[in-house]
PDB file of C-alpha atoms in Angstrom:
ATOM      1  CA  UNK A   1      25.566  12.706 -50.383  1.00  0.00           C
ATOM      2  CA  UNK A   2      28.365  10.818 -48.839  1.00  0.00           C
ATOM      3  CA  UNK A   3      27.850   8.030 -46.368  1.00  0.00           C
ATOM      4  CA  UNK A   4      29.164  10.038 -43.386  1.00  0.00           C
ATOM      5  CA  UNK A   5      26.804  12.954 -44.140  1.00  0.00           C
ATOM      6  CA  UNK A   6      23.857  10.547 -44.230  1.00  0.00           C
ATOM      7  CA  UNK A   7      24.876   9.149 -40.830  1.00  0.00           C
ATOM      8  CA  UNK A   8      25.149  12.653 -39.361  1.00  0.00           C
ATOM      9  CA  UNK A   9      21.708  13.579 -40.723  1.00  0.00           C
ATOM     10  CA  UNK A  10      20.191  10.367 -39.315  1.00  0.00           C
ATOM     11  CA  UNK A  11      21.833  10.992 -35.955  1.00  0.00           C
ATOM     12  CA  UNK A  12      20.568  14.602 -35.921  1.00  0.00           C
ATOM     13  CA  UNK A  13      17.016  13.516 -36.766  1.00  0.00           C
ATOM     14  CA  UNK A  14      17.050  10.795 -34.086  1.00  0.00           C
ATOM     15  CA  UNK A  15      18.473  13.251 -31.553  1.00  0.00           C
ATOM     16  CA  UNK A  16      15.816  15.875 -32.347  1.00  0.00           C
ATOM     17  CA  UNK A  17      13.043  13.254 -32.107  1.00  0.00           C
ATOM     18  CA  UNK A  18      14.488  12.115 -28.778  1.00  0.00           C
ATOM     19  CA  UNK A  19      14.486  15.698 -27.411  1.00  0.00           C
ATOM     20  CA  UNK A  20      10.897  16.292 -28.600  1.00  0.00           C
ATOM     21  CA  UNK A  21       9.756  12.976 -27.082  1.00  0.00           C
ATOM     22  CA  UNK A  22      11.472  13.791 -23.797  1.00  0.00           C
ATOM     23  CA  UNK A  23       9.912  17.268 -23.794  1.00  0.00           C
ATOM     24  CA  UNK A  24       6.452  15.717 -24.245  1.00  0.00           C
ATOM     25  CA  UNK A  25       6.927  12.841 -21.776  1.00  0.00           C
ATOM     26  CA  UNK A  26       8.316  14.725 -18.755  1.00  0.00           C
ATOM     27  CA  UNK A  27       4.964  16.320 -17.793  1.00  0.00           C
ATOM     28  CA  UNK A  28       3.221  12.977 -18.361  1.00  0.00           C
ATOM     29  CA  UNK A  29       5.844  11.216 -16.221  1.00  0.00           C
ATOM     30  CA  UNK A  30       4.760  13.172 -13.134  1.00  0.00           C
ATOM     31  CA  UNK A  31       1.143  12.257 -13.805  1.00  0.00           C
ATOM     32  CA  UNK A  32       2.235   8.612 -14.187  1.00  0.00           C
ATOM     33  CA  UNK A  33       3.983   8.672 -10.786  1.00  0.00           C
ATOM     34  CA  UNK A  34       0.953  10.199  -9.073  1.00  0.00           C
ATOM     35  CA  UNK A  35      -1.395   7.723 -10.776  1.00  0.00           C
ATOM     36  CA  UNK A  36       0.737   4.734  -9.692  1.00  0.00           C
ATOM     37  CA  UNK A  37       0.887   5.995  -6.097  1.00  0.00           C
ATOM     38  CA  UNK A  38      -2.870   6.596  -6.108  1.00  0.00           C
ATOM     39  CA  UNK A  39      -3.647   3.104  -7.459  1.00  0.00           C
ATOM     40  CA  UNK A  40      -1.249   1.470  -4.979  1.00  0.00           C
ATOM     41  CA  UNK A  41      -2.742   3.261  -1.969  1.00  0.00           C
ATOM     42  CA  UNK A  42      -6.346   2.557  -3.004  1.00  0.00           C
ATOM     43  CA  UNK A  43      -5.641  -1.128  -3.722  1.00  0.00           C
ATOM     44  CA  UNK A  44      -3.937  -1.637  -0.370  1.00  0.00           C
ATOM     45  CA  UNK A  45      -6.645   0.163   1.606  1.00  0.00           C
ATOM     46  CA  UNK A  46      -9.366  -1.898  -0.078  1.00  0.00           C
ATOM     47  CA  UNK A  47      -7.496  -5.186   0.313  1.00  0.00           C
ATOM     48  CA  UNK A  48      -6.676  -4.709   3.989  1.00  0.00           C
ATOM     49  CA  UNK A  49      -9.862  -3.043   5.219  1.00  0.00           C
ATOM     50  CA  UNK A  50     -12.511  -4.322   2.812  1.00  0.00           C
ATOM     51  CA  UNK A  51     -13.875  -0.774   2.428  1.00  0.00           C
ATOM     52  CA  UNK A  52     -15.667   0.330  -0.713  1.00  0.00           C
ATOM     53  CA  UNK A  53     -13.357   1.095  -3.625  1.00  0.00           C
ATOM     54  CA  UNK A  54     -15.251   4.335  -4.217  1.00  0.00           C
ATOM     55  CA  UNK A  55     -14.768   5.455  -0.621  1.00  0.00           C
ATOM     56  CA  UNK A  56     -11.064   4.591  -0.733  1.00  0.00           C
ATOM     57  CA  UNK A  57     -10.628   6.546  -3.983  1.00  0.00           C
ATOM     58  CA  UNK A  58     -12.526   9.568  -2.647  1.00  0.00           C
ATOM     59  CA  UNK A  59     -10.536   9.738   0.580  1.00  0.00           C
ATOM     60  CA  UNK A  60      -7.236   9.146  -1.229  1.00  0.00           C
ATOM     61  CA  UNK A  61      -7.899  11.944  -3.747  1.00  0.00           C
ATOM     62  CA  UNK A  62      -8.331  14.508  -0.971  1.00  0.00           C
ATOM     63  CA  UNK A  63      -5.394  13.201   1.024  1.00  0.00           C
ATOM     64  CA  UNK A  64      -3.067  13.323  -1.996  1.00  0.00           C
ATOM     65  CA  UNK A  65      -3.510  17.037  -2.776  1.00  0.00           C
ATOM     66  CA  UNK A  66      -0.532  18.130  -0.618  1.00  0.00           C
ATOM     67  CA  UNK A  67       1.447  15.092  -1.829  1.00  0.00           C
ATOM     68  CA  UNK A  68       0.985  16.068  -5.484  1.00  0.00           C
ATOM     69  CA  UNK A  69       2.030  19.635  -4.678  1.00  0.00           C
ATOM     70  CA  UNK A  70       5.105  18.289  -2.880  1.00  0.00           C
ATOM     71  CA  UNK A  71       6.054  16.044  -5.818  1.00  0.00           C
ATOM     72  CA  UNK A  72       5.746  18.969  -8.232  1.00  0.00           C
ATOM     73  CA  UNK A  73       7.776  21.206  -5.909  1.00  0.00           C
ATOM     74  CA  UNK A  74      10.524  18.657  -5.317  1.00  0.00           C
ATOM     75  CA  UNK A  75      10.884  17.939  -9.024  1.00  0.00           C
ATOM     76  CA  UNK A  76      10.899  21.700  -9.693  1.00  0.00           C
ATOM     77  CA  UNK A  77       8.029  21.946 -12.148  1.00  0.00           C
ATOM     78  CA  UNK A  78       6.989  25.594 -12.424  1.00  0.00           C
ATOM     79  CA  UNK A  79       3.846  25.315 -10.348  1.00  0.00           C
ATOM     80  CA  UNK A  80       3.711  28.036  -7.733  1.00  0.00           C
ATOM     81  CA  UNK A  81       0.938  27.935  -5.197  1.00  0.00           C
ATOM     82  CA  UNK A  82       2.186  31.124  -3.592  1.00  0.00           C
ATOM     83  CA  UNK A  83       3.117  34.400  -5.297  1.00  0.00           C
ATOM     84  CA  UNK A  84       6.627  34.595  -3.902  1.00  0.00           C
ATOM     85  CA  UNK A  85       9.434  32.925  -5.816  1.00  0.00           C
ATOM     86  CA  UNK A  86      10.718  31.190  -2.687  1.00  0.00           C
ATOM     87  CA  UNK A  87      11.518  27.512  -3.111  1.00  0.00           C
ATOM     88  CA  UNK A  88       9.428  25.130  -1.044  1.00  0.00           C
ATOM     89  CA  UNK A  89      11.574  22.126  -1.878  1.00  0.00           C
ATOM     90  CA  UNK A  90      12.359  21.252   1.762  1.00  0.00           C
ATOM     91  CA  UNK A  91       8.690  21.516   2.689  1.00  0.00           C
ATOM     92  CA  UNK A  92       7.847  19.280  -0.277  1.00  0.00           C
ATOM     93  CA  UNK A  93      10.368  16.661   0.837  1.00  0.00           C
ATOM     94  CA  UNK A  94       8.931  16.778   4.362  1.00  0.00           C
ATOM     95  CA  UNK A  95       5.377  16.331   3.052  1.00  0.00           C
ATOM     96  CA  UNK A  96       6.398  13.317   0.935  1.00  0.00           C
ATOM     97  CA  UNK A  97       8.142  11.660   3.892  1.00  0.00           C
ATOM     98  CA  UNK A  98       5.158  12.483   6.130  1.00  0.00           C
ATOM     99  CA  UNK A  99       2.715  10.874   3.678  1.00  0.00           C
ATOM    100  CA  UNK A 100       4.810   7.734   3.305  1.00  0.00           C
ATOM    101  CA  UNK A 101       4.947   7.402   7.109  1.00  0.00           C
ATOM    102  CA  UNK A 102       1.201   7.988   7.476  1.00  0.00           C
ATOM    103  CA  UNK A 103       0.518   5.389   4.795  1.00  0.00           C
ATOM    104  CA  UNK A 104       2.543   2.685   6.557  1.00  0.00           C
ATOM    105  CA  UNK A 105       1.065   3.505   9.970  1.00  0.00           C
ATOM    106  CA  UNK A 106      -2.486   3.430   8.598  1.00  0.00           C
ATOM    107  CA  UNK A 107      -1.805   0.092   6.901  1.00  0.00           C
ATOM    108  CA  UNK A 108      -0.528  -1.271  10.232  1.00  0.00           C
ATOM    109  CA  UNK A 109      -3.644  -0.184  12.133  1.00  0.00           C
ATOM    110  CA  UNK A 110      -6.042  -1.245   9.359  1.00  0.00           C
ATOM    111  CA  UNK A 111      -4.527  -4.729   9.193  1.00  0.00           C
ATOM    112  CA  UNK A 112      -4.677  -5.479  12.931  1.00  0.00           C
ATOM    113  CA  UNK A 113      -7.869  -7.555  12.793  1.00  0.00           C
ATOM    114  CA  UNK A 114      -7.406  -8.803   9.245  1.00  0.00           C
ATOM    115  CA  UNK A 115      -6.198 -12.334   8.571  1.00  0.00           C
ATOM    116  CA  UNK A 116      -7.007 -12.648   4.855  1.00  0.00           C
ATOM    117  CA  UNK A 117      -6.919 -10.205   1.931  1.00  0.00           C
ATOM    118  CA  UNK A 118     -10.278  -8.848   0.831  1.00  0.00           C
ATOM    119  CA  UNK A 119      -9.773  -9.016  -2.929  1.00  0.00           C
ATOM    120  CA  UNK A 120      -8.045 -12.394  -3.406  1.00  0.00           C
ATOM    121  CA  UNK A 121      -8.397 -14.043   0.001  1.00  0.00           C
ATOM    122  CA  UNK A 122      -4.644 -14.463   0.389  1.00  0.00           C
ATOM    123  CA  UNK A 123      -3.180 -15.067   3.858  1.00  0.00           C
ATOM    124  CA  UNK A 124      -1.978 -11.864   5.530  1.00  0.00           C
ATOM    125  CA  UNK A 125      -1.092 -13.266   8.984  1.00  0.00           C
ATOM    126  CA  UNK A 126       1.043 -16.080  10.333  1.00  0.00           C
ATOM    127  CA  UNK A 127       0.829 -17.627  13.783  1.00  0.00           C
ATOM    128  CA  UNK A 128       2.726 -19.620  16.349  1.00  0.00           C
ATOM    129  CA  UNK A 129       1.244 -21.506  19.305  1.00  0.00           C
ATOM    130  CA  UNK A 130       3.323 -20.602  22.351  1.00  0.00           C
ATOM    131  CA  UNK A 131       2.984 -20.954  26.142  1.00  0.00           C
ATOM    132  CA  UNK A 132       1.543 -17.405  26.083  1.00  0.00           C
ATOM    133  CA  UNK A 133      -1.155 -18.456  23.626  1.00  0.00           C
ATOM    134  CA  UNK A 134      -1.430 -17.806  19.920  1.00  0.00           C
ATOM    135  CA  UNK A 135       0.871 -15.061  18.656  1.00  0.00           C
ATOM    136  CA  UNK A 136       0.250 -13.465  15.247  1.00  0.00           C
ATOM    137  CA  UNK A 137       2.807 -11.996  12.854  1.00  0.00           C
ATOM    138  CA  UNK A 138       2.567 -10.157   9.523  1.00  0.00           C
ATOM    139  CA  UNK A 139       5.165 -12.233   7.666  1.00  0.00           C
ATOM    140  CA  UNK A 140       6.405 -15.832   7.588  1.00  0.00           C
ATOM    141  CA  UNK A 141       9.450 -16.830   9.601  1.00  0.00           C
ATOM    142  CA  UNK A 142      10.047 -17.823  13.205  1.00  0.00           C
ATOM    143  CA  UNK A 143       8.680 -16.599  16.519  1.00  0.00           C
ATOM    144  CA  UNK A 144      11.475 -14.370  17.863  1.00  0.00           C
ATOM    145  CA  UNK A 145      10.786 -15.319  21.484  1.00  0.00           C
ATOM    146  CA  UNK A 146      10.233 -19.092  21.267  1.00  0.00           C
ATOM    147  CA  UNK A 147      11.864 -19.966  17.945  1.00  0.00           C
ATOM    148  CA  UNK A 148       8.938 -21.979  16.597  1.00  0.00           C
ATOM    149  CA  UNK A 149       8.204 -21.784  12.884  1.00  0.00           C
ATOM    150  CA  UNK A 150       5.251 -19.599  11.917  1.00  0.00           C
ATOM    151  CA  UNK A 151       2.369 -21.186  10.037  1.00  0.00           C
ATOM    152  CA  UNK A 152      -0.094 -19.402   7.763  1.00  0.00           C
ATOM    153  CA  UNK A 153      -3.512 -18.914   9.310  1.00  0.00           C
ATOM    154  CA  UNK A 154      -6.421 -20.969   7.997  1.00  0.00           C
ATOM    155  CA  UNK A 155     -10.120 -20.100   8.060  1.00  0.00           C
ATOM    156  CA  UNK A 156     -10.861 -22.971  10.472  1.00  0.00           C
ATOM    157  CA  UNK A 157      -8.048 -21.935  12.832  1.00  0.00           C
ATOM    158  CA  UNK A 158      -9.284 -18.308  12.887  1.00  0.00           C
ATOM    159  CA  UNK A 159     -12.858 -19.476  13.508  1.00  0.00           C
ATOM    160  CA  UNK A 160     -11.742 -21.531  16.510  1.00  0.00           C
ATOM    161  CA  UNK A 161      -9.545 -18.691  17.781  1.00  0.00           C
ATOM    162  CA  UNK A 162     -12.359 -16.123  17.555  1.00  0.00           C
ATOM    163  CA  UNK A 163     -14.829 -18.459  19.274  1.00  0.00           C
ATOM    164  CA  UNK A 164     -12.370 -19.114  22.107  1.00  0.00           C
ATOM    165  CA  UNK A 165     -11.722 -15.379  22.420  1.00  0.00           C
ATOM    166  CA  UNK A 166     -15.459 -14.807  22.881  1.00  0.00           C
ATOM    167  CA  UNK A 167     -15.771 -17.612  25.433  1.00  0.00           C
ATOM    168  CA  UNK A 168     -17.611 -19.945  23.083  1.00  0.00           C
ATOM    169  CA  UNK A 169     -15.478 -23.005  23.870  1.00  0.00           C
ATOM    170  CA  UNK A 170     -16.982 -26.442  23.327  1.00  0.00           C
ATOM    171  CA  UNK A 171     -18.219 -28.028  26.555  1.00  0.00           C
ATOM    172  CA  UNK A 172     -18.431 -31.730  27.295  1.00  0.00           C
ATOM    173  CA  UNK A 173     -21.897 -33.243  27.129  1.00  0.00           C
ATOM    174  CA  UNK A 174     -23.287 -34.522  30.409  1.00  0.00           C
ATOM    175  CA  UNK A 175     -23.988 -38.170  29.636  1.00  0.00           C
ATOM    176  CA  UNK A 176     -25.770 -38.810  32.937  1.00  0.00           C
ATOM    177  CA  UNK A 177     -28.908 -37.197  31.521  1.00  0.00           C
ATOM    178  CA  UNK A 178     -30.948 -38.742  28.804  1.00  0.00           C
ATOM    179  CA  UNK A 179     -30.291 -37.044  25.477  1.00  0.00           C
ATOM    180  CA  UNK A 180     -33.102 -36.797  22.994  1.00  0.00           C
ATOM    181  CA  UNK A 181     -32.315 -36.081  19.397  1.00  0.00           C
ATOM    182  CA  UNK A 182     -34.989 -34.791  17.150  1.00  0.00           C
TER     183      UNK A 182
END
């Protein structure tokens, strides 16, 4: 065999192996996308809310059923939920956008009273002391109204803030009375 024939045979074999690999990977790729989305949603729900990992996984599984259908429909895998051959691509795109929006809104509401991450304890809020009181933000930067630099919250600062919010402010001791220590 000549050298050019050997190169053509090698190229043909590599091309055929590439096509077979692609044919095997495409269905797995959709599973990979769904698995990554599932893990991301569960991790964020657990980290922000502190809920049980099992509860977060159970709720996420049921909530992702329409999302998985939408991903399969948008990517045109032959998975028909209905008997008609009508394309539900637009509905699938709407469902995906709807789920992304719901995810971000739920993360916003879940993180309202959270100052530290549940899994690693990382800071999730930043604050600025202003004439209006303490203002909290979700990211570092500057207070848009007063221009003061935002500082990361600390456990001691949050403890003092929560006590003050509940009216548990320290009061001065009346020194006119005799104080007895035990």
